[in-house]
C-alpha cells in the first residue's frame, strides 16, 4: 500500500511538472506562423557583412537578414559576434526564418532558457538547444552552410589573453562550437574550449569587428547594428567587478571592465566611417527597448519585423553602395 501511495504521488508530481513545462514551452510569439519560410538563392554578393551581438536584440538582425535573403543579398563573407554569430548560421545555410523560429518559438522552453538549462549547462541560457537540439526540429542545411565559396568568421574572447579570437569556418575544427563560445555571456555562462582555447563572448573584447573587415582589405563593408543611431552607453567607465569574478583571468577581466568605453569609441568611429562612405551602416530605425534576455514574446516579434522592414527600406541604398 505504501509503495502504491508513493508511486501515485510520484506520478502526480511528474504530471504536474510536465504540464508546467508544456505551458512554458507553448508561450510563443502570437504571429509565429507569419515568419517567412523558404531558401535563399545561390547568388553570392561580394563584400563583407559584419553582425553585432546583443543577445535577444539579435532578432532585429534576423528579421533584416531574412528580407535580404528573400531579395538575393547573400554576402560572400560574414563575420559575427555573439548573437550576430548565432544569426549567421541560418544566413550561411540560406534558411529564411530559421533563426527567428528558434527564438520566437522556444524562448520559454526551459531546455533553452530556464531551470533545465541551468541543470544541464550550468547557465541560464543553454546555447546547445539553439545550435544543436533545434536541428531535430528544423535541420541546418550543412551542405549550403559548408559551401567553401562562402566565408564565415566568428569572434570569441580568449579568456587567457583577453584578446579576440577569429575562428574561421575553413580552419576551425568545430565552427558551431566557436559560435557557442562567441555567444556565451560572461558571469552567467561557463567558458567554452575551442581548439584548446578557453573562450567567452566575443563582445568582451570586440563588440563590432568592422576593423577586421578593413584589415582584410574588403572594399565593401556592411555593418548591422542592434542599437539605434546615436545610442551610447551612458556613464561608461572602467569597472572592477570582472576582476573579482575572474581573478585567475586578469587580462580577460581587464578587457571586460573596459568594454563599455571601447564600445562607445567603436560607435563613434563607425559613424565617421559611414559619413566617409567607407562602410554602410544599417541600424534600427526606432529605439530598441528589449532586454538582453527579454521574455515578452510580442516585443521580440515586433523587433523582428522592425529589422525586416528596415531591410526593405535600406535595400535600394544598399544595392547602390555595393555597385559604387
Protein backbone atom coordinates (compact mmCIF):
# COMPACT_ATOMS: atom_id res chain seq x y z
CA UNK A 1 0.00 0.00 0.00
CA UNK A 2 2.77 2.42 0.97
CA UNK A 3 4.53 1.66 -2.29
CA UNK A 4 1.36 2.36 -4.27
CA UNK A 5 0.89 5.71 -2.50
CA UNK A 6 4.50 6.69 -3.20
CA UNK A 7 4.08 5.76 -6.84
CA UNK A 8 0.83 7.70 -7.05
CA UNK A 9 2.42 10.80 -5.52
CA UNK A 10 5.38 10.48 -7.88
CA UNK A 11 3.04 10.15 -10.88
CA UNK A 12 1.11 13.25 -9.82
CA UNK A 13 4.32 15.26 -9.40
CA UNK A 14 5.56 14.09 -12.80
CA UNK A 15 2.24 15.02 -14.40
CA UNK A 16 2.28 18.49 -12.83
CA UNK A 17 5.90 19.02 -13.84
CA UNK A 18 5.12 18.02 -17.44
CA UNK A 19 2.07 20.30 -17.51
CA UNK A 20 4.07 23.27 -16.23
CA UNK A 21 6.79 22.58 -18.77
CA UNK A 22 4.22 22.35 -21.54
CA UNK A 23 2.74 25.74 -20.62
CA UNK A 24 6.21 27.30 -20.65
CA UNK A 25 7.07 25.69 -23.96
CA UNK A 26 3.85 26.83 -25.60
CA UNK A 27 4.39 30.50 -24.67
CA UNK A 28 5.35 31.66 -28.14
CA UNK A 29 5.06 34.73 -30.35
CA UNK A 30 1.38 35.07 -31.33
CA UNK A 31 2.22 35.58 -35.03
CA UNK A 32 4.85 32.87 -35.28
CA UNK A 33 3.18 31.46 -38.40
CA UNK A 34 3.80 34.75 -40.19
CA UNK A 35 7.58 34.34 -40.06
CA UNK A 36 8.69 33.70 -43.67
CA UNK A 37 9.96 30.35 -44.90
CA UNK A 38 11.96 29.32 -47.92
CA UNK A 39 15.50 29.15 -49.19
CA UNK A 40 17.86 31.86 -50.34
CA UNK A 41 19.09 31.80 -53.90
CA UNK A 42 22.55 30.52 -54.74
CA UNK A 43 23.76 34.01 -55.71
CA UNK A 44 26.79 35.49 -53.95
CA UNK A 45 27.05 39.17 -53.02
CA UNK A 46 30.62 40.44 -52.95
CA UNK A 47 31.72 42.18 -49.75
CA UNK A 48 31.82 41.59 -46.01
CA UNK A 49 28.81 41.60 -43.70
CA UNK A 50 29.55 42.48 -40.06
CA UNK A 51 26.96 41.46 -37.42
CA UNK A 52 26.85 42.99 -33.94
CA UNK A 53 25.68 40.99 -30.93
CA UNK A 54 23.22 41.95 -28.21
CA UNK A 55 21.55 38.72 -27.03
CA UNK A 56 17.84 38.90 -27.93
CA UNK A 57 18.35 42.21 -29.72
CA UNK A 58 19.66 39.88 -32.40
CA UNK A 59 16.07 39.36 -33.54
CA UNK A 60 16.45 42.71 -35.31
CA UNK A 61 19.32 41.26 -37.31
CA UNK A 62 17.40 38.06 -38.03
CA UNK A 63 14.46 39.98 -39.49
CA UNK A 64 16.74 42.08 -41.66
CA UNK A 65 18.71 39.06 -42.92
CA UNK A 66 15.50 37.22 -43.79
CA UNK A 67 14.37 40.08 -46.01
CA UNK A 68 17.79 40.31 -47.65
CA UNK A 69 17.81 36.56 -48.33
CA UNK A 70 14.40 36.90 -49.97
CA UNK A 71 15.93 39.57 -52.21
CA UNK A 72 19.16 37.82 -53.23
CA UNK A 73 21.50 39.63 -50.85
CA UNK A 74 23.79 36.77 -49.82
CA UNK A 75 27.16 38.09 -48.74
CA UNK A 76 30.24 36.10 -49.62
CA UNK A 77 31.83 36.86 -46.23
CA UNK A 78 30.12 37.15 -42.85
CA UNK A 79 31.77 37.96 -39.53
CA UNK A 80 29.60 37.88 -36.40
CA UNK A 81 29.92 38.38 -32.68
CA UNK A 82 27.70 36.77 -30.02
CA UNK A 83 24.07 36.99 -31.20
CA UNK A 84 25.47 38.07 -34.55
CA UNK A 85 27.40 34.80 -34.74
CA UNK A 86 24.23 32.87 -33.90
CA UNK A 87 22.30 34.74 -36.60
CA UNK A 88 25.00 33.95 -39.15
CA UNK A 89 24.20 30.22 -39.06
CA UNK A 90 20.86 30.28 -40.87
CA UNK A 91 22.12 33.07 -43.13
CA UNK A 92 25.04 30.92 -44.28
CA UNK A 93 22.69 27.95 -44.77
CA UNK A 94 20.19 30.12 -46.65
CA UNK A 95 17.26 29.10 -44.47
CA UNK A 96 14.85 32.02 -44.27
CA UNK A 97 13.14 32.42 -40.88
CA UNK A 98 15.04 29.62 -39.15
CA UNK A 99 16.86 31.77 -36.57
CA UNK A 100 13.68 33.64 -35.69
CA UNK A 101 11.69 30.45 -35.24
CA UNK A 102 14.18 29.24 -32.63
CA UNK A 103 13.83 32.37 -30.52
CA UNK A 104 10.17 33.24 -31.12
CA UNK A 105 9.02 29.67 -30.71
CA UNK A 106 11.25 28.35 -27.90
CA UNK A 107 12.30 31.33 -25.78
CA UNK A 108 10.31 29.89 -22.84
CA UNK A 109 11.38 26.29 -23.24
CA UNK A 110 13.41 25.65 -20.10
CA UNK A 111 15.80 23.40 -22.03
CA UNK A 112 16.84 26.61 -23.78
CA UNK A 113 16.43 29.22 -21.04
CA UNK A 114 15.44 28.33 -17.51
CA UNK A 115 15.62 25.55 -14.95
CA UNK A 116 16.60 22.72 -17.26
CA UNK A 117 19.18 24.93 -18.94
CA UNK A 118 20.82 25.63 -15.60
CA UNK A 119 20.71 21.95 -14.68
CA UNK A 120 22.20 20.75 -17.96
CA UNK A 121 24.61 23.53 -18.87
CA UNK A 122 25.20 25.43 -15.62
CA UNK A 123 24.00 28.51 -17.46
CA UNK A 124 20.73 30.45 -17.64
CA UNK A 125 20.94 30.19 -21.43
CA UNK A 126 21.71 26.77 -22.88
CA UNK A 127 23.07 27.55 -26.32
CA UNK A 128 23.27 23.86 -27.20
CA UNK A 129 19.50 23.98 -27.67
CA UNK A 130 19.66 26.64 -30.38
CA UNK A 131 22.83 25.29 -32.02
CA UNK A 132 22.34 21.52 -31.80
CA UNK A 133 18.98 20.39 -30.37
CA UNK A 134 16.93 22.53 -32.74
CA UNK A 135 18.33 20.50 -35.63
CA UNK A 136 15.88 17.76 -34.65
CA UNK A 137 13.06 20.24 -35.35
CA UNK A 138 14.45 22.12 -38.35
CA UNK A 139 17.77 20.70 -39.57
CA UNK A 140 20.51 23.13 -40.55
CA UNK A 141 21.40 22.75 -44.22
CA UNK A 142 25.03 21.74 -43.64
CA UNK A 143 25.79 21.35 -47.35
CA UNK A 144 24.96 25.00 -48.00
CA UNK A 145 26.48 26.07 -44.67
CA UNK A 146 29.81 24.41 -45.58
CA UNK A 147 29.93 25.80 -49.12
CA UNK A 148 33.60 26.76 -49.47
CA UNK A 149 32.69 29.75 -51.67
CA UNK A 150 31.22 31.42 -48.59
CA UNK A 151 33.44 32.64 -45.77
CA UNK A 152 32.23 32.64 -42.15
CA UNK A 153 34.20 34.09 -39.23
CA UNK A 154 33.03 34.28 -35.63
CA UNK A 155 34.69 36.27 -32.86
CA UNK A 156 35.15 34.96 -29.32
CA UNK A 157 37.29 36.29 -26.48
CA UNK A 158 40.28 34.27 -25.33
CA UNK A 159 39.98 34.14 -21.53
CA UNK A 160 43.72 33.66 -21.07
CA UNK A 161 44.88 36.64 -23.15
CA UNK A 162 41.75 38.79 -23.05
CA UNK A 163 42.07 39.30 -26.80
CA UNK A 164 39.66 38.45 -29.61
CA UNK A 165 40.00 35.14 -31.43
CA UNK A 166 38.81 35.00 -35.05
CA UNK A 167 37.58 31.47 -35.77
CA UNK A 168 37.03 30.82 -39.45
CA UNK A 169 34.85 28.06 -40.84
CA UNK A 170 37.60 26.85 -43.17
CA UNK A 171 40.26 26.28 -40.49
CA UNK A 172 38.40 25.83 -37.20
CA UNK A 173 37.90 22.24 -36.04
CA UNK A 174 34.29 22.95 -34.97
CA UNK A 175 32.78 26.24 -36.13
CA UNK A 176 29.49 25.51 -34.36
CA UNK A 177 31.36 25.25 -31.07
CA UNK A 178 33.08 28.54 -31.90
CA UNK A 179 29.64 30.12 -32.40
CA UNK A 180 28.67 28.80 -28.97
CA UNK A 181 31.80 30.35 -27.45
CA UNK A 182 31.14 33.66 -29.19
CA UNK A 183 27.65 33.86 -27.68
CA UNK A 184 28.45 32.59 -24.15
CA UNK A 185 27.89 35.61 -21.93
CA UNK A 186 30.28 36.31 -19.05
CA UNK A 187 29.08 35.92 -15.46
CA UNK A 188 26.24 33.55 -16.46
CA UNK A 189 27.95 31.02 -18.75
CA UNK A 190 30.94 28.69 -18.34
CA UNK A 191 33.94 29.06 -20.64
CA UNK A 192 33.92 27.10 -23.89
CA UNK A 193 37.02 25.32 -25.17
CA UNK A 194 37.63 25.88 -28.87
CA UNK A 195 40.76 24.32 -30.34
CA UNK A 196 42.43 24.35 -26.93
CA UNK A 197 41.48 27.94 -26.13
CA UNK A 198 39.06 28.79 -23.31
CA UNK A 199 36.69 31.43 -24.62
CA UNK A 200 33.65 33.54 -23.82
CA UNK A 201 31.54 36.21 -25.55
CA UNK A 202 33.35 37.96 -28.38
CA UNK A 203 31.77 41.24 -27.33
CA UNK A 204 34.04 41.29 -24.27
CA UNK A 205 36.98 42.21 -26.50
CA UNK A 206 35.49 43.25 -29.86
CA UNK A 207 31.81 44.17 -29.93
CA UNK A 208 31.71 45.01 -33.66
CA UNK A 209 34.53 43.61 -35.81
CA UNK A 210 34.40 46.09 -38.70
CA UNK A 211 38.15 46.69 -38.25
CA UNK A 212 38.79 43.04 -39.13
CA UNK A 213 36.97 43.59 -42.44
CA UNK A 214 39.02 46.73 -43.15
CA UNK A 215 42.28 44.96 -42.32
CA UNK A 216 41.32 42.06 -44.62
CA UNK A 217 41.06 44.55 -47.47
CA UNK A 218 37.33 44.41 -48.21
CA UNK A 219 36.20 47.34 -50.34
CA UNK A 220 32.53 46.91 -49.45
CA UNK A 221 31.70 46.51 -45.76
CA UNK A 222 28.13 46.40 -44.43
CA UNK A 223 27.62 46.64 -40.66
CA UNK A 224 24.35 45.68 -38.97
CA UNK A 225 23.94 47.27 -35.54
CA UNK A 226 21.40 46.30 -32.88
CA UNK A 227 21.10 49.78 -31.36
CA UNK A 228 19.58 52.85 -32.96
CA UNK A 229 21.55 55.81 -34.34
CA UNK A 230 23.09 57.96 -31.63
CA UNK A 231 22.99 55.29 -28.94
CA UNK A 232 25.86 55.27 -26.49
CA UNK A 233 26.31 53.54 -23.14
CA UNK A 234 25.83 56.23 -20.51
CA UNK A 235 28.45 56.85 -17.86
CA UNK A 236 30.75 54.30 -19.43
CA UNK A 237 33.84 53.82 -17.33
CA UNK A 238 36.17 51.14 -16.10
CA UNK A 239 34.68 48.84 -13.50
CA UNK A 240 36.14 46.33 -11.10
CA UNK A 241 33.52 43.58 -10.82
CA UNK A 242 35.01 41.38 -13.54
CA UNK A 243 38.41 41.37 -11.84
CA UNK A 244 36.80 39.94 -8.73
CA UNK A 245 34.90 37.21 -10.58
CA UNK A 246 37.70 36.29 -12.99
CA UNK A 247 40.63 36.52 -10.61
CA UNK A 248 42.54 33.83 -12.50
CA UNK A 249 41.99 35.53 -15.84
CA UNK A 250 43.05 39.11 -15.21
CA UNK A 251 43.66 40.08 -18.85
CA UNK A 252 40.16 38.92 -19.73
CA UNK A 253 38.71 40.75 -16.73
CA UNK A 254 40.55 43.95 -17.65
CA UNK A 255 39.16 43.92 -21.19
CA UNK A 256 35.68 43.13 -19.90
CA UNK A 257 35.79 46.03 -17.44
CA UNK A 258 36.85 48.39 -20.22
CA UNK A 259 34.36 47.07 -22.80
CA UNK A 260 31.82 49.87 -22.39
CA UNK A 261 34.37 52.59 -23.10
CA UNK A 262 35.64 50.65 -26.12
CA UNK A 263 32.06 50.08 -27.32
CA UNK A 264 31.29 53.81 -27.41
CA UNK A 265 34.54 54.50 -29.23
CA UNK A 266 33.61 51.93 -31.87
CA UNK A 267 30.21 53.54 -32.36
CA UNK A 268 31.90 56.94 -32.79
CA UNK A 269 34.31 55.55 -35.37
CA UNK A 270 31.59 53.74 -37.31
CA UNK A 271 29.60 56.97 -37.63
CA UNK A 272 32.68 58.65 -39.09
CA UNK A 273 33.44 55.78 -41.48
CA UNK A 274 29.81 55.78 -42.61
CA UNK A 275 29.89 59.50 -43.34
CA UNK A 276 33.06 58.96 -45.38
CA UNK A 277 31.36 56.19 -47.37
CA UNK A 278 33.88 53.63 -46.14
CA UNK A 279 31.24 51.38 -44.62
CA UNK A 280 27.48 51.01 -45.00
CA UNK A 281 25.67 51.14 -41.66
CA UNK A 282 22.27 49.61 -41.01
CA UNK A 283 20.77 50.49 -37.64
CA UNK A 284 17.30 50.17 -36.07
CA UNK A 285 15.02 52.98 -37.21
CA UNK A 286 13.40 53.03 -33.77
CA UNK A 287 14.87 52.80 -30.25
CA UNK A 288 15.41 49.18 -29.19
CA UNK A 289 13.95 48.57 -25.73
CA UNK A 290 14.10 44.78 -25.40
CA UNK A 291 16.21 43.38 -22.57
CA UNK A 292 19.21 41.16 -23.29
CA UNK A 293 17.19 38.13 -22.14
CA UNK A 294 13.75 39.52 -23.00
CA UNK A 295 10.74 37.38 -22.12
CA UNK A 296 7.94 39.41 -23.74
CA UNK A 297 7.29 37.48 -26.93
CA UNK A 298 5.29 40.26 -28.59
CA UNK A 299 8.15 42.73 -28.10
CA UNK A 300 10.55 40.23 -29.58
CA UNK A 301 8.24 39.68 -32.54
CA UNK A 302 7.95 43.42 -33.11
CA UNK A 303 11.75 43.71 -33.09
CA UNK A 304 12.00 41.00 -35.74
CA UNK A 305 9.58 42.88 -38.00
CA UNK A 306 11.41 46.16 -37.35
CA UNK A 307 14.53 44.52 -38.76
CA UNK A 308 12.59 43.03 -41.66
CA UNK A 309 11.06 46.38 -42.59
CA UNK A 310 14.37 48.23 -42.15
CA UNK A 311 15.89 45.70 -44.54
CA UNK A 312 13.18 46.65 -47.02
CA UNK A 313 13.77 50.39 -46.54
CA UNK A 314 17.54 50.13 -46.98
CA UNK A 315 17.59 47.67 -49.89
CA UNK A 316 17.89 50.24 -52.69
CA UNK A 317 20.58 52.31 -50.95
CA UNK A 318 22.45 49.12 -50.07
CA UNK A 319 22.49 47.99 -53.68
CA UNK A 320 23.68 51.43 -54.78
CA UNK A 321 26.51 51.25 -52.24
CA UNK A 322 27.55 47.81 -53.43
CA UNK A 323 27.59 48.97 -57.07
CA UNK A 324 29.59 52.14 -56.36
